PDB file of N, CA and C in Angstrom:
ATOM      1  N   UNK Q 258     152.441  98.818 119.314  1.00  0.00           N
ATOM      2  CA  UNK Q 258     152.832  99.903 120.178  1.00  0.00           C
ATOM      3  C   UNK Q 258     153.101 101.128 119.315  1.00  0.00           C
ATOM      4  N   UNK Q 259     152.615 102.355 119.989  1.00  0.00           N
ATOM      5  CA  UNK Q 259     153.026 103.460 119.284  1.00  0.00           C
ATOM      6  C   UNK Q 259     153.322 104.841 120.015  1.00  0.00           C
ATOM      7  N   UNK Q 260     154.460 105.357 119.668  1.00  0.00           N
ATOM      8  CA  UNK Q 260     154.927 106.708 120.699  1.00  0.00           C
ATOM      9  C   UNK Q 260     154.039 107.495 120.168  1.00  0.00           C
ATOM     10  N   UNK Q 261     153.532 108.080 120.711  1.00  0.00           N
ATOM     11  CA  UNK Q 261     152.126 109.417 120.157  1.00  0.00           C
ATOM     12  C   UNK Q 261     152.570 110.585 120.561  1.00  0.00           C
ATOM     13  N   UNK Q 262     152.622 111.471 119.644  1.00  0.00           N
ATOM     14  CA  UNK Q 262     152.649 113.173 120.163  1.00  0.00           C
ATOM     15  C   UNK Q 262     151.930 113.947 119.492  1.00  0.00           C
ATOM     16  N   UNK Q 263     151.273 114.883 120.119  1.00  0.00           N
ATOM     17  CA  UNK Q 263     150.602 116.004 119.584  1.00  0.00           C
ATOM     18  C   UNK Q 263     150.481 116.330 117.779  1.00  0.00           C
ATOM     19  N   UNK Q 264     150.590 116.542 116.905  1.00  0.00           N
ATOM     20  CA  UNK Q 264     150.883 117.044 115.116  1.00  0.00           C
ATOM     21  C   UNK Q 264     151.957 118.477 115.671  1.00  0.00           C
ATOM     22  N   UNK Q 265     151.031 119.103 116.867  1.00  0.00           N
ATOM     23  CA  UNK Q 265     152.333 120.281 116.970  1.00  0.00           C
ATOM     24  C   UNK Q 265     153.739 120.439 117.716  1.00  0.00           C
ATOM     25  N   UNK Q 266     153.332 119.386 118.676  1.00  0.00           N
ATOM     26  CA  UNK Q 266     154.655 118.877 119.344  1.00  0.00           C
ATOM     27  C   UNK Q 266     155.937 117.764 117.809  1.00  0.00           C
ATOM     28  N   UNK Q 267     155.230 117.044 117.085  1.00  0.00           N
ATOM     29  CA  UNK Q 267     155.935 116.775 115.795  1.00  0.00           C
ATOM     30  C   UNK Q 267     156.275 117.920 115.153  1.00  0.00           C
ATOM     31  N   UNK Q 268     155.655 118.966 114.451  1.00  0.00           N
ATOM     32  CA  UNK Q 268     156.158 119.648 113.957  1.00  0.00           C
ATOM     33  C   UNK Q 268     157.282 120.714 114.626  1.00  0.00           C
ATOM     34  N   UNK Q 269     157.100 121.056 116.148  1.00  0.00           N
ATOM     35  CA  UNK Q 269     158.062 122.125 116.595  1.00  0.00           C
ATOM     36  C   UNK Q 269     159.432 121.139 116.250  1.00  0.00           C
ATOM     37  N   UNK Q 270     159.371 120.208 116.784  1.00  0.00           N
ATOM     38  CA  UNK Q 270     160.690 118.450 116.669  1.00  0.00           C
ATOM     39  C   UNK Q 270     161.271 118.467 115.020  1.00  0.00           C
ATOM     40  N   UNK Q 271     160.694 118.383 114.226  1.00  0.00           N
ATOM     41  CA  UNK Q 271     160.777 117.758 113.149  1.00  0.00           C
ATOM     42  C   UNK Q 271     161.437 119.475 112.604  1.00  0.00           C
ATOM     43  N   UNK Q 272     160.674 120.538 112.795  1.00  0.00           N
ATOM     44  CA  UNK Q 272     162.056 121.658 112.499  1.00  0.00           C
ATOM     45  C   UNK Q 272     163.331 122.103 113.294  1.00  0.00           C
ATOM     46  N   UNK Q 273     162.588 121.971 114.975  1.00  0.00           N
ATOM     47  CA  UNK Q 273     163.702 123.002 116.024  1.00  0.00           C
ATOM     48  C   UNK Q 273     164.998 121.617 116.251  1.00  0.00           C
ATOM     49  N   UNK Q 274     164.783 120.074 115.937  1.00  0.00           N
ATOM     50  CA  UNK Q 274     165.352 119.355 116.042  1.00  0.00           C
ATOM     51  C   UNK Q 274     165.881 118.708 114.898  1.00  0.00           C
ATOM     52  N   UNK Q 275     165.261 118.659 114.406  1.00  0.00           N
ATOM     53  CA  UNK Q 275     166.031 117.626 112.652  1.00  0.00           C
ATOM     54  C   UNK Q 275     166.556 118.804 111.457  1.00  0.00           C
ATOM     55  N   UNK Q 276     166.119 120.131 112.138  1.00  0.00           N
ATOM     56  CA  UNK Q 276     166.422 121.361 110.916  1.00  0.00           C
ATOM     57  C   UNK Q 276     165.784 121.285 109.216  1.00  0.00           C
ATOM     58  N   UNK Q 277     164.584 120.547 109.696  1.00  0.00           N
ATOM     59  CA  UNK Q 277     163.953 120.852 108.330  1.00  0.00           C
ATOM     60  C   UNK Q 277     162.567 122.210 108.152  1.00  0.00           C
ATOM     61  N   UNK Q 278     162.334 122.115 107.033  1.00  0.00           N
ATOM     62  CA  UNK Q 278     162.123 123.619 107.289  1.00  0.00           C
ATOM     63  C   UNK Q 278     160.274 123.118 107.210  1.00  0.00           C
ATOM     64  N   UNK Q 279     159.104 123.723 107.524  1.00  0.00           N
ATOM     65  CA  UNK Q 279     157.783 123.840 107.614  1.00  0.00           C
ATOM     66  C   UNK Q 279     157.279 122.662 107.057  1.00  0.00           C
ATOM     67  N   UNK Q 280     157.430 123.726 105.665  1.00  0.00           N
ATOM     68  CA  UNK Q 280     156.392 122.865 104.394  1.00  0.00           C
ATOM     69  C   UNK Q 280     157.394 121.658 104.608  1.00  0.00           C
ATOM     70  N   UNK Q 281     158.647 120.992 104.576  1.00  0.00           N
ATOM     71  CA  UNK Q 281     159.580 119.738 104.515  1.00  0.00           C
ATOM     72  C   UNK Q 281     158.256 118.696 106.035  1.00  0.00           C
ATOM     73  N   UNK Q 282     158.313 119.324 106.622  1.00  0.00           N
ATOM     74  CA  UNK Q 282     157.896 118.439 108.198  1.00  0.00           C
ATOM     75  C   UNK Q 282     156.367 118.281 108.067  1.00  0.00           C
ATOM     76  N   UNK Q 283     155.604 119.295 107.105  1.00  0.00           N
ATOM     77  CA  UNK Q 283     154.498 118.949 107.253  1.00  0.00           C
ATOM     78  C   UNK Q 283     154.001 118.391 106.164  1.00  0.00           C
ATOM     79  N   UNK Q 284     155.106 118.091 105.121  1.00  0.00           N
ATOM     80  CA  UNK Q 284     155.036 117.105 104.134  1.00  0.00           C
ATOM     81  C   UNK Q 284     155.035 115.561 104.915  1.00  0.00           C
ATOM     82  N   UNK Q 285     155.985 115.575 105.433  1.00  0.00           N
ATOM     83  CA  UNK Q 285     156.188 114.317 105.984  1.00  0.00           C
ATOM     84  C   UNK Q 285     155.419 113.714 106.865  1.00  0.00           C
ATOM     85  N   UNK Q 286     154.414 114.727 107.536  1.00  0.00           N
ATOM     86  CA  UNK Q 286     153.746 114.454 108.254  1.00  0.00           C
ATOM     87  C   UNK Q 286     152.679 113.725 107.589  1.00  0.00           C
ATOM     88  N   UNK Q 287     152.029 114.140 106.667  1.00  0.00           N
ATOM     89  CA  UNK Q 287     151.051 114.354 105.890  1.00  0.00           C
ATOM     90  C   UNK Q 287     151.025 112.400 105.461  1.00  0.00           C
ATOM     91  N   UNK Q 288     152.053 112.348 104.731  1.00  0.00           N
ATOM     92  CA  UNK Q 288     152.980 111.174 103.914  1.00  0.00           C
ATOM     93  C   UNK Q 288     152.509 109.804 105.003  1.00  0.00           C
ATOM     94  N   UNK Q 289     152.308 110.371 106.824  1.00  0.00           N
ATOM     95  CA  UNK Q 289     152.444 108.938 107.389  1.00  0.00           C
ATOM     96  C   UNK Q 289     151.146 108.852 107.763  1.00  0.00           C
ATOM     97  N   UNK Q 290     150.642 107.642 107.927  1.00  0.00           N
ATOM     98  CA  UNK Q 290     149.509 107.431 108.558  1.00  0.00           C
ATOM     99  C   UNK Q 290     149.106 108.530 109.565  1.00  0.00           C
ATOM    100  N   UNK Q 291     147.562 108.523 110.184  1.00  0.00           N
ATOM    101  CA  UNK Q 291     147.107 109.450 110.459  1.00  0.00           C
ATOM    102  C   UNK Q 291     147.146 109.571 112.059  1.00  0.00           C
ATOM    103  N   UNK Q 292     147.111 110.350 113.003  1.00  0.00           N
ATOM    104  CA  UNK Q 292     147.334 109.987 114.250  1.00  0.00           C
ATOM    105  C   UNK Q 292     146.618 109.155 114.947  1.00  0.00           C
ATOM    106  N   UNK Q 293     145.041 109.030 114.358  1.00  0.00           N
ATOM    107  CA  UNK Q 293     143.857 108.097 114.662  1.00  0.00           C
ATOM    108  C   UNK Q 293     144.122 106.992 114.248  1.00  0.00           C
ATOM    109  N   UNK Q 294     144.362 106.563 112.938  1.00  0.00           N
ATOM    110  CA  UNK Q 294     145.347 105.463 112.222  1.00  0.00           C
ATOM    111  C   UNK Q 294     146.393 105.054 113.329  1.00  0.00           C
ATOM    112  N   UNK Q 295     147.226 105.183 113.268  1.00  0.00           N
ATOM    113  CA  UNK Q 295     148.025 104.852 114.617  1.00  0.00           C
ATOM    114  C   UNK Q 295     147.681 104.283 115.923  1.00  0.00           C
ATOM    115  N   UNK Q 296     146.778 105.306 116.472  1.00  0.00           N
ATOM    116  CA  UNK Q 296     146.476 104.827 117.571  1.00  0.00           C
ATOM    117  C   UNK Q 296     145.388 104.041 117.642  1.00  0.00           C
ATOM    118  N   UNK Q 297     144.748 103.900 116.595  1.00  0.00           N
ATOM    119  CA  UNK Q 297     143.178 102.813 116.279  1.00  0.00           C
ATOM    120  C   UNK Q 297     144.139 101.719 116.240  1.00  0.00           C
ATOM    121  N   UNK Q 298     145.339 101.405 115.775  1.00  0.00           N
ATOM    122  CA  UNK Q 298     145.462 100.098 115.668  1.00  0.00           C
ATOM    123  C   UNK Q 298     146.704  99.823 117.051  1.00  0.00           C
ATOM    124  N   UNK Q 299     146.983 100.793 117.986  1.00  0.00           N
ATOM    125  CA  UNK Q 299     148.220 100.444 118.659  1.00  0.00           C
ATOM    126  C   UNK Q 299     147.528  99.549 120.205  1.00  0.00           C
ATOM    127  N   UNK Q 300     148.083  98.721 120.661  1.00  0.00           N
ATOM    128  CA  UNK Q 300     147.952  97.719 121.711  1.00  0.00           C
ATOM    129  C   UNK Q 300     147.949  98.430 122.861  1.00  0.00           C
ATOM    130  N   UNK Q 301     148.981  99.334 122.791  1.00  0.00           N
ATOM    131  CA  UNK Q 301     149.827 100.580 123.611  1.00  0.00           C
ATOM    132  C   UNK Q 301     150.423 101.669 123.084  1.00  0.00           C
ATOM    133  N   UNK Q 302     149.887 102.771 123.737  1.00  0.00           N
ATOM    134  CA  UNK Q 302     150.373 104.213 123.336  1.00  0.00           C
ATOM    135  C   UNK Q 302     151.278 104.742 124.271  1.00  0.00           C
ATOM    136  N   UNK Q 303     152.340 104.984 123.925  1.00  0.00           N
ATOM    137  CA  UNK Q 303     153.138 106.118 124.787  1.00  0.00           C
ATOM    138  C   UNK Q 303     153.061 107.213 124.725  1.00  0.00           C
ATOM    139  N   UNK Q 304     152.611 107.995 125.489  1.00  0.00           N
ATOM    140  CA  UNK Q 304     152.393 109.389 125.159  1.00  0.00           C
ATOM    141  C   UNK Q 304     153.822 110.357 124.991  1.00  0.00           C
ATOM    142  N   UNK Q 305     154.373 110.862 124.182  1.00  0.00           N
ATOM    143  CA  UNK Q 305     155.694 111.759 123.785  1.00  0.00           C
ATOM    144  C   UNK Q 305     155.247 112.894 123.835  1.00  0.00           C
ATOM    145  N   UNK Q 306     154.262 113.555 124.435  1.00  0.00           N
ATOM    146  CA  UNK Q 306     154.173 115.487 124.560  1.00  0.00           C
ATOM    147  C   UNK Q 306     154.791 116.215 125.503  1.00  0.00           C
ATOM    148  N   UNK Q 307     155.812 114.850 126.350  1.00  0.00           N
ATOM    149  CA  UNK Q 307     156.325 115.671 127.382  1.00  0.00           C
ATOM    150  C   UNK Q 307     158.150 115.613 126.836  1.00  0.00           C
ATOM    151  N   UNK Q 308     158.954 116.217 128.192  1.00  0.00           N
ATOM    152  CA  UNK Q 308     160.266 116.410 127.160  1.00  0.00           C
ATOM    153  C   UNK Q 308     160.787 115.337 126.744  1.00  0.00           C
ATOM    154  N   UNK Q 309     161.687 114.884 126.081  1.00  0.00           N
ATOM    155  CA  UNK Q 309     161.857 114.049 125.008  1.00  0.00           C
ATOM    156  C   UNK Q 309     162.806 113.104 126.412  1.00  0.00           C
ATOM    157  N   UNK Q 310     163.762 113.798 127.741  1.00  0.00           N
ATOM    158  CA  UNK Q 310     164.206 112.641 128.282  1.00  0.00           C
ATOM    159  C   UNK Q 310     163.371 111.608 129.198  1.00  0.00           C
ATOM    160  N   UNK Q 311     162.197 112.682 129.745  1.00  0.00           N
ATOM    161  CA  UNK Q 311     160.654 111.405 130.180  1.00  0.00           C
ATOM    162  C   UNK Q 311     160.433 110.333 129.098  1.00  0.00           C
ATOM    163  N   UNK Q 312     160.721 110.601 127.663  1.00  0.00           N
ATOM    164  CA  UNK Q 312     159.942 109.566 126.828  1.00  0.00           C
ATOM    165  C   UNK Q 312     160.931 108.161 127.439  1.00  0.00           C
ATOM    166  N   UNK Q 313     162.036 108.090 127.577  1.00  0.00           N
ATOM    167  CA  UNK Q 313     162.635 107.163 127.640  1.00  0.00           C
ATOM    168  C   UNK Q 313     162.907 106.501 128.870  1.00  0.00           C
ATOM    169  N   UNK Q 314     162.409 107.285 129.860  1.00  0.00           N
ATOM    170  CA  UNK Q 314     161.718 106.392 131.405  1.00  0.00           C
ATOM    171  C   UNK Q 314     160.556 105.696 131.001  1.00  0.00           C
ATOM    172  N   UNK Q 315     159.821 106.589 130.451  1.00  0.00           N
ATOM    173  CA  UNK Q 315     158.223 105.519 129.815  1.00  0.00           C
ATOM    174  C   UNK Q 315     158.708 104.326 129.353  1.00  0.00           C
ATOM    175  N   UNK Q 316     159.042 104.699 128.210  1.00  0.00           N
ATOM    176  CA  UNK Q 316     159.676 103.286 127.106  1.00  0.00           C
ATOM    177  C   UNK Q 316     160.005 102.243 128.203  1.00  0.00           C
ATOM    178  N   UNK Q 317     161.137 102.313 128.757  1.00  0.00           N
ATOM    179  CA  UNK Q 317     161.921 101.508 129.638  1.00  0.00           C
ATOM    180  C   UNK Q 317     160.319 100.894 130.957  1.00  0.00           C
ATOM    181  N   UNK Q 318     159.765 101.826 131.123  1.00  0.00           N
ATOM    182  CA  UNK Q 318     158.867 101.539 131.932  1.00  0.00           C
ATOM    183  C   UNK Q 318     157.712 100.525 131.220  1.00  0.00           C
ATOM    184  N   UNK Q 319     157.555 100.711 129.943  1.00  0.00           N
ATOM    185  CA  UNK Q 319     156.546  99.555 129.057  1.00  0.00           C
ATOM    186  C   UNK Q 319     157.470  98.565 128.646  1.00  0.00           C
ATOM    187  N   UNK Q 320     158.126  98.568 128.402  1.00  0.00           N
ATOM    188  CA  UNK Q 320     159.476  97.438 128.079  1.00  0.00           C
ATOM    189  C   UNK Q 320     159.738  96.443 129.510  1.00  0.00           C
ATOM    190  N   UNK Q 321     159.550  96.820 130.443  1.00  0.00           N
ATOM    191  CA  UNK Q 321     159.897  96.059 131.416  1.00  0.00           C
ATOM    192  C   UNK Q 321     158.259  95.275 131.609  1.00  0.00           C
ATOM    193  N   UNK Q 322     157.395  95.804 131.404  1.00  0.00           N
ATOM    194  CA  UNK Q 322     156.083  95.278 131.858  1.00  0.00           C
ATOM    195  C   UNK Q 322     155.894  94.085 130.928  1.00  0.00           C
ATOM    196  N   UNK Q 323     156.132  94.440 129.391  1.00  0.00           N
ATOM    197  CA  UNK Q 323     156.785  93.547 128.072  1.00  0.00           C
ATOM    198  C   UNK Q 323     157.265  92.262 128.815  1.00  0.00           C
ATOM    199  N   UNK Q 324     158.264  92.412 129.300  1.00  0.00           N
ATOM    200  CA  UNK Q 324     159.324  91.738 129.347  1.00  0.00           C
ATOM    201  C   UNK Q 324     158.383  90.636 130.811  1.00  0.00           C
ATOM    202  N   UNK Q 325     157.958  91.255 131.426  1.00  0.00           N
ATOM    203  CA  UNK Q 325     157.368  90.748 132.711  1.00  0.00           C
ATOM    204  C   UNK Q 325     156.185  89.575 131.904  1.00  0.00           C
ATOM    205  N   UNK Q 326     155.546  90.463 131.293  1.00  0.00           N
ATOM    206  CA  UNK Q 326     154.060  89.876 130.829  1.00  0.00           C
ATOM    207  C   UNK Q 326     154.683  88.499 129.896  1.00  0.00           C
ATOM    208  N   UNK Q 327     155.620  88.492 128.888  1.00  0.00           N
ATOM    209  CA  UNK Q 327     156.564  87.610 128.082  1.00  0.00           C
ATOM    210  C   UNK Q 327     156.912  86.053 129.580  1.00  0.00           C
ATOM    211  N   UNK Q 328     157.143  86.783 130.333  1.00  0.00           N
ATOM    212  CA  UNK Q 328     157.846  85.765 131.241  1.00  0.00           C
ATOM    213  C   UNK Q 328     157.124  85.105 131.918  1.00  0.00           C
ATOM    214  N   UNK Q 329     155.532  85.640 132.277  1.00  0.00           N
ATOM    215  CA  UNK Q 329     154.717  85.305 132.846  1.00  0.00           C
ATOM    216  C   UNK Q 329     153.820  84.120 132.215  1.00  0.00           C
ATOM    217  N   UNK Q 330     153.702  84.497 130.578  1.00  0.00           N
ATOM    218  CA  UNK Q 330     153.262  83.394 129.697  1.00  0.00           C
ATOM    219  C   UNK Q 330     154.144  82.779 129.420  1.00  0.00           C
ATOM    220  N   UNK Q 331     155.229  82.844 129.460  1.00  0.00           N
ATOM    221  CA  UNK Q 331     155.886  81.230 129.130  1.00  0.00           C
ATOM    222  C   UNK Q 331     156.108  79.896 130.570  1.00  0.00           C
ATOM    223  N   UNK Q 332     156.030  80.939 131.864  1.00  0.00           N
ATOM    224  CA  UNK Q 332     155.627  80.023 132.654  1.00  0.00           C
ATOM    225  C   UNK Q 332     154.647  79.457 132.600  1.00  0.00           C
ATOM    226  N   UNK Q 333     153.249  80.342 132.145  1.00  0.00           N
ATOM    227  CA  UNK Q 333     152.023  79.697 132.588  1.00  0.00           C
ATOM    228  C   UNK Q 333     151.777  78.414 131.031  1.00  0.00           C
ATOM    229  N   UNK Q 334     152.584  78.475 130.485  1.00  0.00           N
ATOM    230  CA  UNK Q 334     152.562  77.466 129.116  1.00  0.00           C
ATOM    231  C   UNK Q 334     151.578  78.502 128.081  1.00  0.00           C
ATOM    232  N   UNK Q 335     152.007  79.779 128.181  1.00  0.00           N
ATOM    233  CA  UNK Q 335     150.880  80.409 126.988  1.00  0.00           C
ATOM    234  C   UNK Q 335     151.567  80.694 125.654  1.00  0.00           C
ATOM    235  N   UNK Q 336     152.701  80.548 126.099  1.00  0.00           N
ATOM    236  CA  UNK Q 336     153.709  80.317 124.660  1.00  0.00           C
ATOM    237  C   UNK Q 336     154.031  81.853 124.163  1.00  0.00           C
ATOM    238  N   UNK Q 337     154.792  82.111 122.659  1.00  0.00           N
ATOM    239  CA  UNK Q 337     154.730  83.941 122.689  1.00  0.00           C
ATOM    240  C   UNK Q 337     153.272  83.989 122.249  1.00  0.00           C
ATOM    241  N   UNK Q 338     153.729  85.480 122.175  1.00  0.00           N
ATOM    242  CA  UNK Q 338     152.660  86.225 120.874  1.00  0.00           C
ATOM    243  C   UNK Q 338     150.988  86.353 121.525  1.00  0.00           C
ATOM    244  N   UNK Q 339     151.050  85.614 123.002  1.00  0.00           N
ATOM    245  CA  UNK Q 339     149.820  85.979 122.911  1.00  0.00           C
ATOM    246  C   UNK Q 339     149.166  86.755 124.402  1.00  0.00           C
ATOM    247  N   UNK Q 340     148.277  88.032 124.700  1.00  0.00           N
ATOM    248  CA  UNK Q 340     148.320  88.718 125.411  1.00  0.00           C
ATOM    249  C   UNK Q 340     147.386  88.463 126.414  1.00  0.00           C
ATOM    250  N   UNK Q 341     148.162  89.117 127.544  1.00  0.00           N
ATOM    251  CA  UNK Q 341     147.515  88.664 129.089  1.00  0.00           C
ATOM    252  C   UNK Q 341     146.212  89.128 128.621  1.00  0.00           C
ATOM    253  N   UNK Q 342     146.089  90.090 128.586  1.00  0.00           N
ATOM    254  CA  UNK Q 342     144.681  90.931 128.593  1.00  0.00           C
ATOM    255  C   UNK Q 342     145.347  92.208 129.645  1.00  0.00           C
ATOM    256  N   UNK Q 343     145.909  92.705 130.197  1.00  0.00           N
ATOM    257  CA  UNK Q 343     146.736  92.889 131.152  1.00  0.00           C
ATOM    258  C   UNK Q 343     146.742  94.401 130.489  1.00  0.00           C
ATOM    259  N   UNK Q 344     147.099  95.335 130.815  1.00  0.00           N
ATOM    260  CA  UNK Q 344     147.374  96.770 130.280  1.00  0.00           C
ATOM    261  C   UNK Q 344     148.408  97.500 131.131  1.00  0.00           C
ATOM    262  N   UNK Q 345     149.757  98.143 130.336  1.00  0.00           N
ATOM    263  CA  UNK Q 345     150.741  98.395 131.154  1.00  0.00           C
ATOM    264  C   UNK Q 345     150.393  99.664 131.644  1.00  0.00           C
ATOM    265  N   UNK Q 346     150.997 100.353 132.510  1.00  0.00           N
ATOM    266  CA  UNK Q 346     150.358 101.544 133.245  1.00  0.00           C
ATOM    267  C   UNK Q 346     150.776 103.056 132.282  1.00  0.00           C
ATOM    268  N   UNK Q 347     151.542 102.634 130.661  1.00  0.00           N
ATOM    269  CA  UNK Q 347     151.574 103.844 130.276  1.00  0.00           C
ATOM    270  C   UNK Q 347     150.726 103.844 129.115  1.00  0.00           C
ATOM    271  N   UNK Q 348     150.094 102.897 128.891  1.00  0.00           N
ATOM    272  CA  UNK Q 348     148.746 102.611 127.910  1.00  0.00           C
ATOM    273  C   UNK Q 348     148.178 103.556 127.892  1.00  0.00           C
ATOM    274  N   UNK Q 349     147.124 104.097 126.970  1.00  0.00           N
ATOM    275  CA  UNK Q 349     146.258 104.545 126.746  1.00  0.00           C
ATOM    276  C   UNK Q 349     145.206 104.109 125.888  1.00  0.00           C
ATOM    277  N   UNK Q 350     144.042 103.849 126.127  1.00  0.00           N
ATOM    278  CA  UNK Q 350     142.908 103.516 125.658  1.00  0.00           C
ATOM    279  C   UNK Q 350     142.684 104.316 124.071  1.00  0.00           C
ATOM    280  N   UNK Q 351     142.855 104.194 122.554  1.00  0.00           N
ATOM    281  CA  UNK Q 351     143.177 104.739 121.764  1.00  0.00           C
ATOM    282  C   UNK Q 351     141.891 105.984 121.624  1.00  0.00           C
ATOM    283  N   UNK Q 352     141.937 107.172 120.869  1.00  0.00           N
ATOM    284  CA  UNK Q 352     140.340 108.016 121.778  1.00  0.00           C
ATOM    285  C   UNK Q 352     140.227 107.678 120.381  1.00  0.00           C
TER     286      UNK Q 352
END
Protein backbone atom coordinates (compact mmCIF):
# COMPACT_ATOMS: atom_id res chain seq x y z
CA UNK A 1 0.00 0.00 0.00
CA UNK A 2 1.03 3.45 -0.71
CA UNK A 3 -0.39 7.13 0.10
CA UNK A 4 0.50 8.95 -3.28
CA UNK A 5 0.62 12.70 -3.80
CA UNK A 6 1.49 14.84 -6.49
CA UNK A 7 5.96 15.83 -6.10
CA UNK A 8 4.14 19.38 -5.76
CA UNK A 9 1.53 18.72 -3.37
CA UNK A 10 4.87 16.98 -1.25
CA UNK A 11 6.81 19.76 -1.66
CA UNK A 12 4.13 22.72 -0.75
CA UNK A 13 3.68 19.92 2.77
CA UNK A 14 7.15 19.21 3.36
CA UNK A 15 7.87 23.30 3.57
CA UNK A 16 4.28 25.11 4.46
CA UNK A 17 3.97 22.07 7.04
CA UNK A 18 7.21 20.52 8.47
CA UNK A 19 9.08 24.18 7.98
CA UNK A 20 11.83 22.96 5.99
CA UNK A 21 13.14 25.09 3.57
CA UNK A 22 13.18 24.11 -0.67
CA UNK A 23 16.45 22.72 -1.45
CA UNK A 24 15.93 20.60 2.45
CA UNK A 25 12.34 18.96 0.86
CA UNK A 26 13.58 18.50 -2.45
CA UNK A 27 16.56 16.81 -1.15
CA UNK A 28 14.50 14.49 0.55
CA UNK A 29 12.45 13.99 -2.03
CA UNK A 30 15.02 13.10 -4.37
CA UNK A 31 16.68 10.54 -1.47
CA UNK A 32 13.17 8.31 -1.69
CA UNK A 33 12.18 6.08 -4.19
CA UNK A 34 10.57 7.39 -7.22
CA UNK A 35 6.80 8.05 -7.49
CA UNK A 36 6.59 5.28 -10.34
CA UNK A 37 8.78 3.11 -7.97
CA UNK A 38 6.15 3.31 -5.45
CA UNK A 39 3.33 2.92 -7.20
CA UNK A 40 4.80 0.05 -9.69
CA UNK A 41 5.10 -1.94 -6.70
CA UNK A 42 1.91 -0.79 -4.43
CA UNK A 43 -1.23 -3.42 -4.21
CA UNK A 44 -3.14 -0.11 -3.37
CA UNK A 45 -2.75 3.53 -3.82
CA UNK A 46 -4.34 6.15 -1.83
CA UNK A 47 -4.50 9.10 -3.47
CA UNK A 48 -3.30 12.26 -0.83
CA UNK A 49 -3.78 15.43 -3.38
CA UNK A 50 -6.75 16.26 -1.62
CA UNK A 51 -6.82 18.06 1.97
CA UNK A 52 -4.91 16.19 4.33
CA UNK A 53 -8.43 15.55 6.67
CA UNK A 54 -10.08 13.42 3.44
CA UNK A 55 -6.77 11.39 3.56
CA UNK A 56 -7.90 9.84 6.73
CA UNK A 57 -11.61 8.92 5.72
CA UNK A 58 -9.78 7.08 2.75
CA UNK A 59 -7.30 5.29 5.00
CA UNK A 60 -10.09 4.25 7.41
CA UNK A 61 -12.12 3.48 4.27
CA UNK A 62 -9.16 0.87 2.85
CA UNK A 63 -8.52 -0.37 6.32
CA UNK A 64 -11.94 -1.51 6.80
CA UNK A 65 -12.10 -3.31 3.32
CA UNK A 66 -8.46 -4.85 4.81
CA UNK A 67 -10.02 -5.86 7.62
CA UNK A 68 -13.26 -7.28 5.71
CA UNK A 69 -11.15 -9.08 2.96
CA UNK A 70 -8.72 -10.62 6.22
CA UNK A 71 -12.05 -11.97 7.67
CA UNK A 72 -13.42 -13.25 4.65
CA UNK A 73 -10.25 -15.55 4.07
CA UNK A 74 -10.00 -16.91 7.22
CA UNK A 75 -13.54 -18.07 6.99
CA UNK A 76 -13.19 -19.38 3.63
CA UNK A 77 -9.88 -21.45 5.07
CA UNK A 78 -7.49 -19.13 2.85
CA UNK A 79 -5.41 -18.48 5.79
CA UNK A 80 -3.37 -14.76 5.96
CA UNK A 81 -1.29 -13.17 3.51
CA UNK A 82 -3.10 -14.15 0.68
CA UNK A 83 -5.34 -11.89 -1.73
CA UNK A 84 -8.94 -12.08 -2.82
CA UNK A 85 -8.12 -10.70 -6.11
CA UNK A 86 -10.74 -8.20 -4.91
CA UNK A 87 -9.75 -4.31 -5.28
CA UNK A 88 -10.83 -1.80 -2.58
CA UNK A 89 -12.74 1.16 -4.00
CA UNK A 90 -9.78 3.65 -3.20
CA UNK A 91 -7.25 1.63 -5.35
CA UNK A 92 -5.80 2.78 -8.16
CA UNK A 93 -4.49 0.84 -10.99
CA UNK A 94 -0.58 2.01 -10.71
CA UNK A 95 -0.22 4.37 -14.33
Amino acid sequence: MVVDADPATQLDRLVRLRGMTEADARARMAAQATREQRRGIADIVVDNDGPLPDLERRVKDVWADLVRRARTAARDGEGSGGRSGERPEEERPAE
